[in-house]
């Protein structure tokens, strides 16, 4: 089943601009813009989902806890719908008009308590949340200090912010963070004297590298450099939700730093197999040692109210409908009652099993020495089980596609990550592990990866096909211009 899907995908990469000369200027200009993507085989397309059809094994989707694939969430969701038979599916208005309703407020309060927060705000998506936070919360004169690898939606939100002081720091580098924060303090008198704030933007888990934010160290550095407490943290927990911390509460709860983080983002569209997200807020009480002891308190209702009043992605968006909120509540019921704990543990076991297996394979070791591919894991997985479900494999440029082609023919669905999602030269294949994957599947996955690696080793050493293209890729490319590829 993989061959027709890959053939159709490759045919979509065929340049269309040259054949569009007779088209309207409107269409021709669009095709020429799309051809820029096609030249790098980077055109996004909507394709069949083979693992959902049961013809391939999923190592790609975000359904990490397998709540969707197992049917567990659907069962809980159906029960939730039956409990509220009279609620309409749509709110019919934005939330600031007539779209607010009691069930939505009840679920917000429940999820806020789950995260040990005082209040929370439902959002339509993680993207909307990031744009909302950065466009509404930083005030003129504030500064935004952000990890260079924060999500694209955070970058888009930062561009819409009202502050002109926007500084990035080297990824996960605490010393670079300190240097950047010191630079802001020295260059911004209002911040130095505690009249304006610095909003620090990080992610708990960075999905492209699967590494963890040194959050405690960053908080300690900020407290040391700015004891007045006007450095506030915004932590995107999208890839930690359901996976990290007690009952999937995330890195902030795992570290116990809820009082040190002003805003968190938890999305429902990944491990929780639903849609939308929520922003939990908390009252921050921070002791300040001066001539006399004082307490600075940031009221969370103030943050929530600021988003409701200033965030265009909330003001001009229809309120989340009952089915979306009910699905989110169903996911949290499963977590709160401990029914996802085993799934969390399974993920840890499976990822470590994979890392052990591939690291000990002599073919893979040779491929790593030649620089063909390597596993990006920045935590000490040999000493403790990793908790992220994501394992990226870095490859040479274009090799990511070739590995994905190879694995697809072996019955595994994976995803290539290339520019513009990541910088040029940082090609990789991102493996996403799920609670319902098995060791037997990994026993097949590792040899499949290593057989591709062996083929690439031979090609690079001049021992393989003189075309220097592996067999799976050659098969896909040969169908690129075929007219009889199956749909």
Protein backbone atom coordinates (compact mmCIF):
# COMPACT_ATOMS: atom_id res chain seq x y z
CA UNK A 1 0.00 0.00 0.00
CA UNK A 2 2.95 2.36 0.54
CA UNK A 3 4.02 2.38 -3.11
CA UNK A 4 0.91 4.11 -4.54
CA UNK A 5 0.89 6.68 -1.72
CA UNK A 6 4.57 7.51 -2.22
CA UNK A 7 4.17 7.59 -6.00
CA UNK A 8 1.36 10.10 -5.77
CA UNK A 9 3.31 12.17 -3.27
CA UNK A 10 6.32 12.29 -5.60
CA UNK A 11 4.20 13.21 -8.59
CA UNK A 12 2.97 16.20 -6.61
CA UNK A 13 6.62 17.35 -6.44
CA UNK A 14 6.81 17.68 -10.23
CA UNK A 15 7.32 21.30 -11.32
CA UNK A 16 4.15 22.88 -12.68
CA UNK A 17 5.25 26.44 -13.31
CA UNK A 18 6.64 25.77 -16.81
CA UNK A 19 3.35 24.19 -17.87
CA UNK A 20 1.29 27.06 -16.45
CA UNK A 21 2.22 29.65 -19.08
CA UNK A 22 -1.32 29.60 -20.48
CA UNK A 23 -2.87 29.99 -17.05
CA UNK A 24 -4.02 33.24 -15.50
CA UNK A 25 -1.43 35.45 -13.83
CA UNK A 26 -3.07 34.63 -10.49
CA UNK A 27 -2.65 30.85 -10.90
CA UNK A 28 0.76 31.05 -12.57
CA UNK A 29 2.25 33.14 -9.77
CA UNK A 30 0.99 30.67 -7.20
CA UNK A 31 2.40 27.68 -9.12
CA UNK A 32 5.78 29.38 -9.43
CA UNK A 33 5.81 29.97 -5.68
CA UNK A 34 4.89 26.33 -5.05
CA UNK A 35 7.65 25.22 -7.42
CA UNK A 36 10.19 26.59 -4.95
CA UNK A 37 9.00 23.90 -2.56
CA UNK A 38 8.75 21.25 -5.26
CA UNK A 39 12.41 21.68 -6.27
CA UNK A 40 13.41 20.47 -2.81
CA UNK A 41 10.67 17.82 -2.70
CA UNK A 42 9.27 19.83 0.20
CA UNK A 43 5.74 20.50 -1.07
CA UNK A 44 3.20 19.63 1.59
CA UNK A 45 0.37 17.40 0.38
CA UNK A 46 -2.66 15.74 1.92
CA UNK A 47 -2.13 12.01 1.66
CA UNK A 48 -3.73 8.81 2.84
CA UNK A 49 -3.17 7.75 6.42
CA UNK A 50 -1.93 4.19 6.05
CA UNK A 51 -1.55 3.41 9.73
CA UNK A 52 -5.09 4.55 10.42
CA UNK A 53 -6.26 2.17 7.70
CA UNK A 54 -4.39 -0.64 9.42
CA UNK A 55 -1.94 -1.27 6.58
CA UNK A 56 1.16 0.17 8.29
CA UNK A 57 2.62 0.67 11.77
CA UNK A 58 2.46 4.17 13.24
CA UNK A 59 5.75 5.74 14.29
CA UNK A 60 4.66 9.19 13.18
CA UNK A 61 1.49 10.48 14.81
CA UNK A 62 1.19 12.47 18.04
CA UNK A 63 -1.19 9.94 19.61
CA UNK A 64 1.53 9.01 22.09
CA UNK A 65 -0.71 7.59 24.81
CA UNK A 66 -2.69 5.72 22.14
CA UNK A 67 -5.90 7.20 23.51
CA UNK A 68 -7.21 7.59 19.98
CA UNK A 69 -5.92 4.35 18.47
CA UNK A 70 -7.06 2.22 21.41
CA UNK A 71 -10.60 3.58 21.41
CA UNK A 72 -10.27 4.46 25.11
CA UNK A 73 -10.87 8.17 24.54
CA UNK A 74 -13.81 7.51 22.23
CA UNK A 75 -15.50 5.38 24.90
CA UNK A 76 -15.03 8.07 27.56
CA UNK A 77 -16.11 10.77 25.10
CA UNK A 78 -19.35 8.94 24.28
CA UNK A 79 -20.13 8.68 27.99
CA UNK A 80 -19.54 12.42 28.36
CA UNK A 81 -21.88 13.21 25.47
CA UNK A 82 -24.61 11.06 27.01
CA UNK A 83 -24.35 12.99 30.27
CA UNK A 84 -25.16 16.28 28.50
CA UNK A 85 -27.70 15.41 25.79
CA UNK A 86 -29.16 18.92 25.58
CA UNK A 87 -25.99 20.94 25.01
CA UNK A 88 -25.77 22.23 21.42
CA UNK A 89 -22.65 21.29 19.46
CA UNK A 90 -21.74 24.90 18.62
CA UNK A 91 -21.61 28.04 20.79
CA UNK A 92 -22.86 30.26 17.93
CA UNK A 93 -20.77 33.25 18.97
CA UNK A 94 -17.41 34.45 20.18
CA UNK A 95 -16.78 34.03 23.87
CA UNK A 96 -16.87 37.74 24.67
CA UNK A 97 -20.36 37.97 23.18
CA UNK A 98 -22.84 35.12 23.72
CA UNK A 99 -20.49 32.16 23.24
CA UNK A 100 -19.58 31.58 26.89
CA UNK A 101 -21.41 28.75 28.70
CA UNK A 102 -21.38 27.01 32.07
CA UNK A 103 -19.97 23.68 30.91
CA UNK A 104 -16.92 25.40 29.39
CA UNK A 105 -16.21 27.33 32.59
CA UNK A 106 -16.64 24.15 34.63
CA UNK A 107 -14.07 22.27 32.52
CA UNK A 108 -11.62 25.18 32.67
CA UNK A 109 -11.86 25.14 36.47
CA UNK A 110 -11.38 21.36 36.62
CA UNK A 111 -8.30 21.42 34.41
CA UNK A 112 -6.87 24.39 36.33
CA UNK A 113 -7.13 22.37 39.55
CA UNK A 114 -5.48 19.42 37.82
CA UNK A 115 -2.44 21.60 37.15
CA UNK A 116 -2.53 23.16 40.62
CA UNK A 117 -3.45 26.50 39.04
CA UNK A 118 -5.95 29.10 40.12
CA UNK A 119 -7.58 29.64 36.76
CA UNK A 120 -7.22 28.75 33.09
CA UNK A 121 -8.42 29.77 29.65
CA UNK A 122 -9.48 27.42 26.87
CA UNK A 123 -7.99 28.14 23.43
CA UNK A 124 -8.75 26.78 19.98
CA UNK A 125 -5.21 25.54 19.29
CA UNK A 126 -1.64 25.78 20.46
CA UNK A 127 -0.92 28.13 17.57
CA UNK A 128 -3.71 30.47 18.61
CA UNK A 129 -2.51 30.31 22.20
CA UNK A 130 1.04 31.36 21.38
CA UNK A 131 -0.11 34.20 19.16
CA UNK A 132 -2.57 35.29 21.86
CA UNK A 133 -0.02 35.30 24.67
CA UNK A 134 2.71 37.17 22.84
CA UNK A 135 0.41 39.70 21.21
CA UNK A 136 -1.53 40.47 24.40
CA UNK A 137 0.67 40.00 27.47
CA UNK A 138 3.98 41.84 26.86
CA UNK A 139 3.37 45.56 27.31
CA UNK A 140 5.28 48.38 25.59
CA UNK A 141 8.63 48.62 27.34
CA UNK A 142 8.67 44.95 28.29
CA UNK A 143 11.15 42.51 26.75
CA UNK A 144 10.75 39.01 25.37
CA UNK A 145 13.64 36.60 25.90
CA UNK A 146 13.12 33.34 24.06
CA UNK A 147 14.92 30.12 23.24
CA UNK A 148 15.92 30.18 19.57
CA UNK A 149 14.11 26.88 18.94
CA UNK A 150 10.66 27.80 20.24
CA UNK A 151 7.78 26.81 17.98
CA UNK A 152 6.97 28.66 14.76
CA UNK A 153 3.73 29.90 16.31
CA UNK A 154 5.73 31.51 19.12
CA UNK A 155 7.87 33.32 16.56
CA UNK A 156 4.72 34.51 14.79
CA UNK A 157 3.28 35.72 18.08
CA UNK A 158 6.49 37.50 19.04
CA UNK A 159 6.41 39.36 15.74
CA UNK A 160 2.97 40.67 16.70
CA UNK A 161 3.95 41.73 20.20
CA UNK A 162 3.96 45.35 21.34
CA UNK A 163 7.52 45.22 22.60
CA UNK A 164 10.49 46.10 20.44
CA UNK A 165 12.99 44.35 22.71
CA UNK A 166 12.96 40.76 21.46
CA UNK A 167 16.06 38.71 22.21
CA UNK A 168 16.75 35.05 21.50
CA UNK A 169 19.30 32.92 23.35
CA UNK A 170 21.18 29.82 22.23
CA UNK A 171 19.07 26.71 22.59
CA UNK A 172 19.00 25.28 26.13
CA UNK A 173 22.19 27.18 27.02
CA UNK A 174 21.90 28.55 30.56
CA UNK A 175 25.01 30.72 30.24
CA UNK A 176 23.73 32.20 26.99
CA UNK A 177 20.43 32.88 28.77
CA UNK A 178 22.26 34.69 31.56
CA UNK A 179 24.26 36.78 29.10
CA UNK A 180 21.12 37.75 27.16
CA UNK A 181 19.20 38.61 30.32
CA UNK A 182 22.08 40.72 31.61
CA UNK A 183 22.20 42.54 28.29
CA UNK A 184 18.49 43.33 28.53
CA UNK A 185 18.87 44.57 32.10
CA UNK A 186 21.74 46.90 31.19
CA UNK A 187 20.10 48.24 28.03
CA UNK A 188 16.56 48.69 29.40
CA UNK A 189 16.47 51.09 32.39
CA UNK A 190 12.76 50.53 33.10
CA UNK A 191 13.36 46.79 33.38
CA UNK A 192 16.46 47.31 35.48
CA UNK A 193 14.50 49.40 37.96
CA UNK A 194 11.57 46.99 38.09
CA UNK A 195 9.12 49.12 36.12
CA UNK A 196 8.77 46.71 33.20
CA UNK A 197 8.99 42.94 32.82
CA UNK A 198 10.91 40.31 30.90
CA UNK A 199 8.80 37.47 29.53
CA UNK A 200 10.88 34.33 29.06
CA UNK A 201 9.52 31.88 26.47
CA UNK A 202 10.63 28.24 26.48
CA UNK A 203 9.25 24.79 25.76
CA UNK A 204 9.45 21.91 28.19
CA UNK A 205 10.24 19.45 25.39
CA UNK A 206 11.49 20.56 21.98
CA UNK A 207 9.95 18.23 19.46
CA UNK A 208 12.59 18.45 16.73
CA UNK A 209 15.47 17.52 19.05
CA UNK A 210 13.50 15.73 21.80
CA UNK A 211 15.54 17.52 24.45
CA UNK A 212 14.30 19.04 27.68
CA UNK A 213 14.43 22.62 28.84
CA UNK A 214 16.78 23.23 31.79
CA UNK A 215 13.86 25.06 33.39
CA UNK A 216 15.02 24.99 36.99
CA UNK A 217 18.41 26.38 36.04
CA UNK A 218 16.83 29.17 34.00
CA UNK A 219 14.49 30.08 36.86
CA UNK A 220 17.42 30.15 39.29
CA UNK A 221 19.45 32.37 36.96
CA UNK A 222 16.53 34.78 36.50
CA UNK A 223 15.97 34.99 40.27
CA UNK A 224 19.64 35.73 40.83
CA UNK A 225 19.86 38.44 38.18
CA UNK A 226 16.44 39.98 38.80
CA UNK A 227 15.48 39.43 42.46
CA UNK A 228 12.69 42.00 42.09
CA UNK A 229 10.65 39.28 40.40
CA UNK A 230 9.88 41.01 37.11
CA UNK A 231 11.13 38.08 35.01
CA UNK A 232 8.11 35.93 34.21
CA UNK A 233 8.18 32.52 32.50
CA UNK A 234 5.86 31.22 29.80
CA UNK A 235 6.32 27.46 29.27
CA UNK A 236 4.88 25.64 26.26
CA UNK A 237 4.13 22.11 27.50
CA UNK A 238 2.62 20.84 24.24
CA UNK A 239 5.00 17.87 23.90
CA UNK A 240 5.07 17.14 27.63
CA UNK A 241 1.33 17.00 28.23
CA UNK A 242 0.30 13.48 29.11
CA UNK A 243 3.89 12.21 28.86
CA UNK A 244 5.99 13.93 31.51
CA UNK A 245 5.40 14.37 35.21
CA UNK A 246 2.90 12.85 37.62
CA UNK A 247 -0.08 11.62 35.59
CA UNK A 248 1.16 13.59 32.60
CA UNK A 249 0.98 17.01 34.23
CA UNK A 250 4.12 18.23 32.47
CA UNK A 251 7.61 19.40 33.32
CA UNK A 252 6.50 22.36 35.45
CA UNK A 253 4.61 20.07 37.82
CA UNK A 254 7.38 17.45 37.69
CA UNK A 255 9.84 20.06 38.94
CA UNK A 256 7.34 21.61 41.36
CA UNK A 257 7.86 25.13 40.02
CA UNK A 258 4.21 26.07 39.44
CA UNK A 259 4.65 29.20 41.56
CA UNK A 260 7.58 30.30 39.41
CA UNK A 261 5.81 30.05 36.05
CA UNK A 262 3.29 32.73 35.10
CA UNK A 263 1.67 30.97 32.14
CA UNK A 264 1.71 27.43 30.80
CA UNK A 265 0.32 26.03 27.59
CA UNK A 266 -1.07 22.49 27.48
CA UNK A 267 -2.44 21.31 24.15
CA UNK A 268 -4.98 18.53 23.64
CA UNK A 269 -4.06 17.68 20.05
CA UNK A 270 -1.01 15.52 20.75
CA UNK A 271 -0.87 12.90 23.48
CA UNK A 272 -4.48 13.63 24.48
CA UNK A 273 -5.72 12.78 20.97
CA UNK A 274 -8.18 15.67 20.90
CA UNK A 275 -8.08 19.28 19.73
CA UNK A 276 -7.51 22.71 21.24
CA UNK A 277 -5.50 23.69 24.30
CA UNK A 278 -5.58 25.42 27.65
CA UNK A 279 -3.55 28.13 29.36
CA UNK A 280 -3.31 27.58 33.15
CA UNK A 281 -2.28 30.62 35.20
CA UNK A 282 -1.16 30.87 38.79
CA UNK A 283 -0.78 33.59 41.42
CA UNK A 284 2.93 34.13 41.91
CA UNK A 285 4.11 35.04 45.38
CA UNK A 286 7.79 35.86 45.41
CA UNK A 287 9.78 37.00 48.42
CA UNK A 288 11.96 40.05 47.87
CA UNK A 289 14.79 40.79 50.26
CA UNK A 290 15.21 44.58 50.51
CA UNK A 291 15.39 46.96 53.45
CA UNK A 292 12.12 45.42 54.49
CA UNK A 293 10.54 42.16 53.40
CA UNK A 294 7.77 42.53 50.86
CA UNK A 295 5.72 40.23 48.67
CA UNK A 296 4.97 40.86 45.01
CA UNK A 297 1.75 39.24 43.84
CA UNK A 298 0.65 38.83 40.24
CA UNK A 299 -3.05 38.08 40.11
CA UNK A 300 -3.83 35.41 37.56
CA UNK A 301 -7.25 36.87 36.78
CA UNK A 302 -5.32 39.87 35.49
CA UNK A 303 -3.47 37.70 32.96
CA UNK A 304 -6.68 35.95 31.94
CA UNK A 305 -8.52 39.24 31.57
CA UNK A 306 -5.68 40.69 29.50
CA UNK A 307 -5.93 37.78 27.05
CA UNK A 308 -9.70 38.09 26.80
CA UNK A 309 -9.41 41.82 26.11
CA UNK A 310 -6.26 42.12 23.99
CA UNK A 311 -5.76 38.79 22.18
CA UNK A 312 -7.34 38.96 18.73
CA UNK A 313 -7.18 35.17 18.31
CA UNK A 314 -9.56 34.94 21.29
CA UNK A 315 -11.72 38.01 20.69
CA UNK A 316 -12.43 37.32 17.03
CA UNK A 317 -12.79 33.52 17.29
CA UNK A 318 -15.93 31.52 17.94
CA UNK A 319 -15.87 29.99 21.41
CA UNK A 320 -14.88 26.30 21.59
CA UNK A 321 -17.89 24.07 21.00
CA UNK A 322 -19.24 21.49 23.40
CA UNK A 323 -17.85 18.41 21.56
CA UNK A 324 -14.32 19.85 21.59
CA UNK A 325 -14.51 20.71 25.28
CA UNK A 326 -16.10 17.35 26.09
CA UNK A 327 -13.28 15.51 24.32
CA UNK A 328 -10.71 17.45 26.33
CA UNK A 329 -12.55 16.73 29.58
CA UNK A 330 -12.66 13.04 28.68
CA UNK A 331 -8.88 12.97 28.23
CA UNK A 332 -8.33 14.61 31.60
CA UNK A 333 -10.71 12.19 33.28
CA UNK A 334 -8.56 9.35 31.97
CA UNK A 335 -5.39 10.99 33.30
CA UNK A 336 -6.86 12.03 36.64
CA UNK A 337 -8.11 8.51 37.37
CA UNK A 338 -4.71 6.98 36.60
CA UNK A 339 -5.79 5.21 33.43
CA UNK A 340 -2.90 6.67 31.42
CA UNK A 341 -0.10 5.87 33.87
CA UNK A 342 0.60 2.48 32.30
CA UNK A 343 0.73 4.14 28.89
CA UNK A 344 3.34 6.61 30.16
CA UNK A 345 5.42 3.76 31.52
CA UNK A 346 5.11 1.79 28.29
CA UNK A 347 6.49 4.70 26.29
CA UNK A 348 9.56 4.92 28.53
CA UNK A 349 10.21 1.19 28.21
CA UNK A 350 9.78 1.17 24.43
CA UNK A 351 11.98 4.18 23.75
CA UNK A 352 14.80 2.83 25.89
CA UNK A 353 14.42 -0.57 24.23
CA UNK A 354 14.77 1.07 20.82
CA UNK A 355 17.79 3.14 21.85
CA UNK A 356 19.54 0.10 23.32
CA UNK A 357 18.86 -1.95 20.20
CA UNK A 358 20.00 0.58 17.64
CA UNK A 359 23.04 1.76 19.62
CA UNK A 360 24.36 -1.81 19.82
CA UNK A 361 23.89 -2.55 16.12
CA UNK A 362 27.30 -2.61 14.35
CA UNK A 363 25.81 -1.41 11.05
CA UNK A 364 24.33 1.62 12.77
CA UNK A 365 27.59 2.31 14.54
CA UNK A 366 29.36 2.34 11.18
CA UNK A 367 26.74 4.67 9.69
CA UNK A 368 27.20 7.04 12.60
CA UNK A 369 30.98 7.07 12.16
CA UNK A 370 30.53 7.95 8.48
CA UNK A 371 28.13 10.76 9.37
CA UNK A 372 25.27 9.19 7.43
CA UNK A 373 22.82 9.31 10.33
CA UNK A 374 22.75 9.61 14.10
CA UNK A 375 20.23 9.46 16.89
CA UNK A 376 19.61 12.82 18.53
CA UNK A 377 19.21 12.07 22.21
CA UNK A 378 20.57 14.61 24.65
CA UNK A 379 19.58 12.95 27.92
CA UNK A 380 21.39 10.14 29.69
CA UNK A 381 19.19 7.33 28.50
CA UNK A 382 21.69 4.67 29.55
CA UNK A 383 21.34 5.70 33.18
CA UNK A 384 17.61 6.41 33.35
CA UNK A 385 14.63 5.71 31.11
CA UNK A 386 13.87 8.60 28.76
CA UNK A 387 10.43 10.10 29.09
CA UNK A 388 10.03 11.82 25.75
CA UNK A 389 8.21 9.75 23.14
CA UNK A 390 10.14 11.43 20.31
CA UNK A 391 13.43 10.11 18.91
CA UNK A 392 14.87 12.14 16.01
CA UNK A 393 17.33 10.57 13.59
CA UNK A 394 19.54 13.17 11.94
CA UNK A 395 20.63 12.45 8.38
CA UNK A 396 22.45 14.09 5.54
CA UNK A 397 20.27 16.38 3.37
CA UNK A 398 17.73 14.42 1.30
CA UNK A 399 18.63 11.22 3.14
CA UNK A 400 15.64 11.83 5.42
CA UNK A 401 13.30 11.22 2.49
CA UNK A 402 15.22 8.13 1.46
CA UNK A 403 14.95 6.65 4.96
CA UNK A 404 11.22 7.40 5.10
CA UNK A 405 10.73 5.75 1.68
CA UNK A 406 12.65 2.68 2.82
CA UNK A 407 10.68 2.35 6.05
CA UNK A 408 7.36 2.87 4.26
CA UNK A 409 8.07 -0.12 2.02
CA UNK A 410 8.81 -2.10 5.18
CA UNK A 411 5.43 -1.14 6.65
CA UNK A 412 6.46 1.69 8.98
CA UNK A 413 5.08 5.22 8.74
CA UNK A 414 7.55 7.91 9.77
CA UNK A 415 7.95 11.57 8.91
CA UNK A 416 10.82 13.46 7.25
CA UNK A 417 11.63 16.90 8.64
CA UNK A 418 13.34 19.32 6.29
CA UNK A 419 13.72 23.04 5.67
CA UNK A 420 11.77 25.31 6.23
CA UNK A 421 10.56 23.48 9.36
CA UNK A 422 14.17 23.26 10.53
CA UNK A 423 17.35 25.04 9.36
CA UNK A 424 19.01 23.84 6.17
CA UNK A 425 21.47 21.05 6.77
CA UNK A 426 19.57 19.75 9.81
CA UNK A 427 17.60 17.02 8.02
CA UNK A 428 16.06 14.35 10.19
CA UNK A 429 13.42 11.68 10.51
CA UNK A 430 11.31 12.00 13.61
CA UNK A 431 10.21 8.74 15.22
CA UNK A 432 7.23 9.05 17.54
CA UNK A 433 6.65 6.14 19.90
CA UNK A 434 3.24 5.19 21.25
CA UNK A 435 1.98 3.27 24.22
CA UNK A 436 0.47 0.58 22.01
CA UNK A 437 3.63 -0.02 20.00
CA UNK A 438 5.34 -3.29 20.91
CA UNK A 439 8.86 -4.59 21.37
CA UNK A 440 8.18 -6.96 18.48
CA UNK A 441 7.49 -3.97 16.23
CA UNK A 442 10.74 -2.37 17.37
CA UNK A 443 12.53 -5.66 16.69
CA UNK A 444 11.42 -5.18 13.08
CA UNK A 445 11.95 -1.41 12.98
CA UNK A 446 15.61 -1.44 14.02
CA UNK A 447 16.73 -3.92 11.31
CA UNK A 448 14.71 -1.94 8.77
CA UNK A 449 16.57 1.25 9.69
CA UNK A 450 19.89 -0.53 9.72
CA UNK A 451 19.32 -2.19 6.34
CA UNK A 452 18.87 1.31 4.90
CA UNK A 453 22.00 2.43 6.76
CA UNK A 454 23.97 -0.49 5.29
CA UNK A 455 22.81 0.42 1.81
CA UNK A 456 23.88 4.03 2.32
CA UNK A 457 27.27 2.96 3.70
CA UNK A 458 27.88 0.89 0.58
CA UNK A 459 26.75 3.69 -1.73
CA UNK A 460 29.01 6.25 -0.05
CA UNK A 461 31.95 3.85 -0.22
CA UNK A 462 31.28 3.20 -3.89
CA UNK A 463 30.26 -0.39 -3.25
CA UNK A 464 26.61 -0.05 -4.15
CA UNK A 465 24.56 1.16 -7.09
CA UNK A 466 26.49 3.63 -9.24
CA UNK A 467 23.41 5.88 -9.32
CA UNK A 468 24.03 6.56 -5.63
CA UNK A 469 20.33 6.34 -4.93
CA UNK A 470 19.01 3.58 -2.66
CA UNK A 471 16.52 1.06 -4.00
CA UNK A 472 13.42 2.38 -2.25
CA UNK A 473 14.08 5.95 -3.37
CA UNK A 474 14.77 4.77 -6.92
CA UNK A 475 11.43 2.97 -6.94
CA UNK A 476 9.61 6.07 -5.74
CA UNK A 477 11.40 8.40 -8.17
CA UNK A 478 10.72 6.08 -11.09
CA UNK A 479 7.00 6.50 -10.49
CA UNK A 480 7.22 10.28 -10.27
CA UNK A 481 6.22 10.77 -13.88
CA UNK A 482 4.09 7.66 -14.19
CA UNK A 483 0.52 8.17 -15.29
CA UNK A 484 -0.73 4.89 -13.95
CA UNK A 485 0.10 5.34 -10.26
CA UNK A 486 -2.73 4.17 -8.10
CA UNK A 487 -4.70 6.76 -6.14
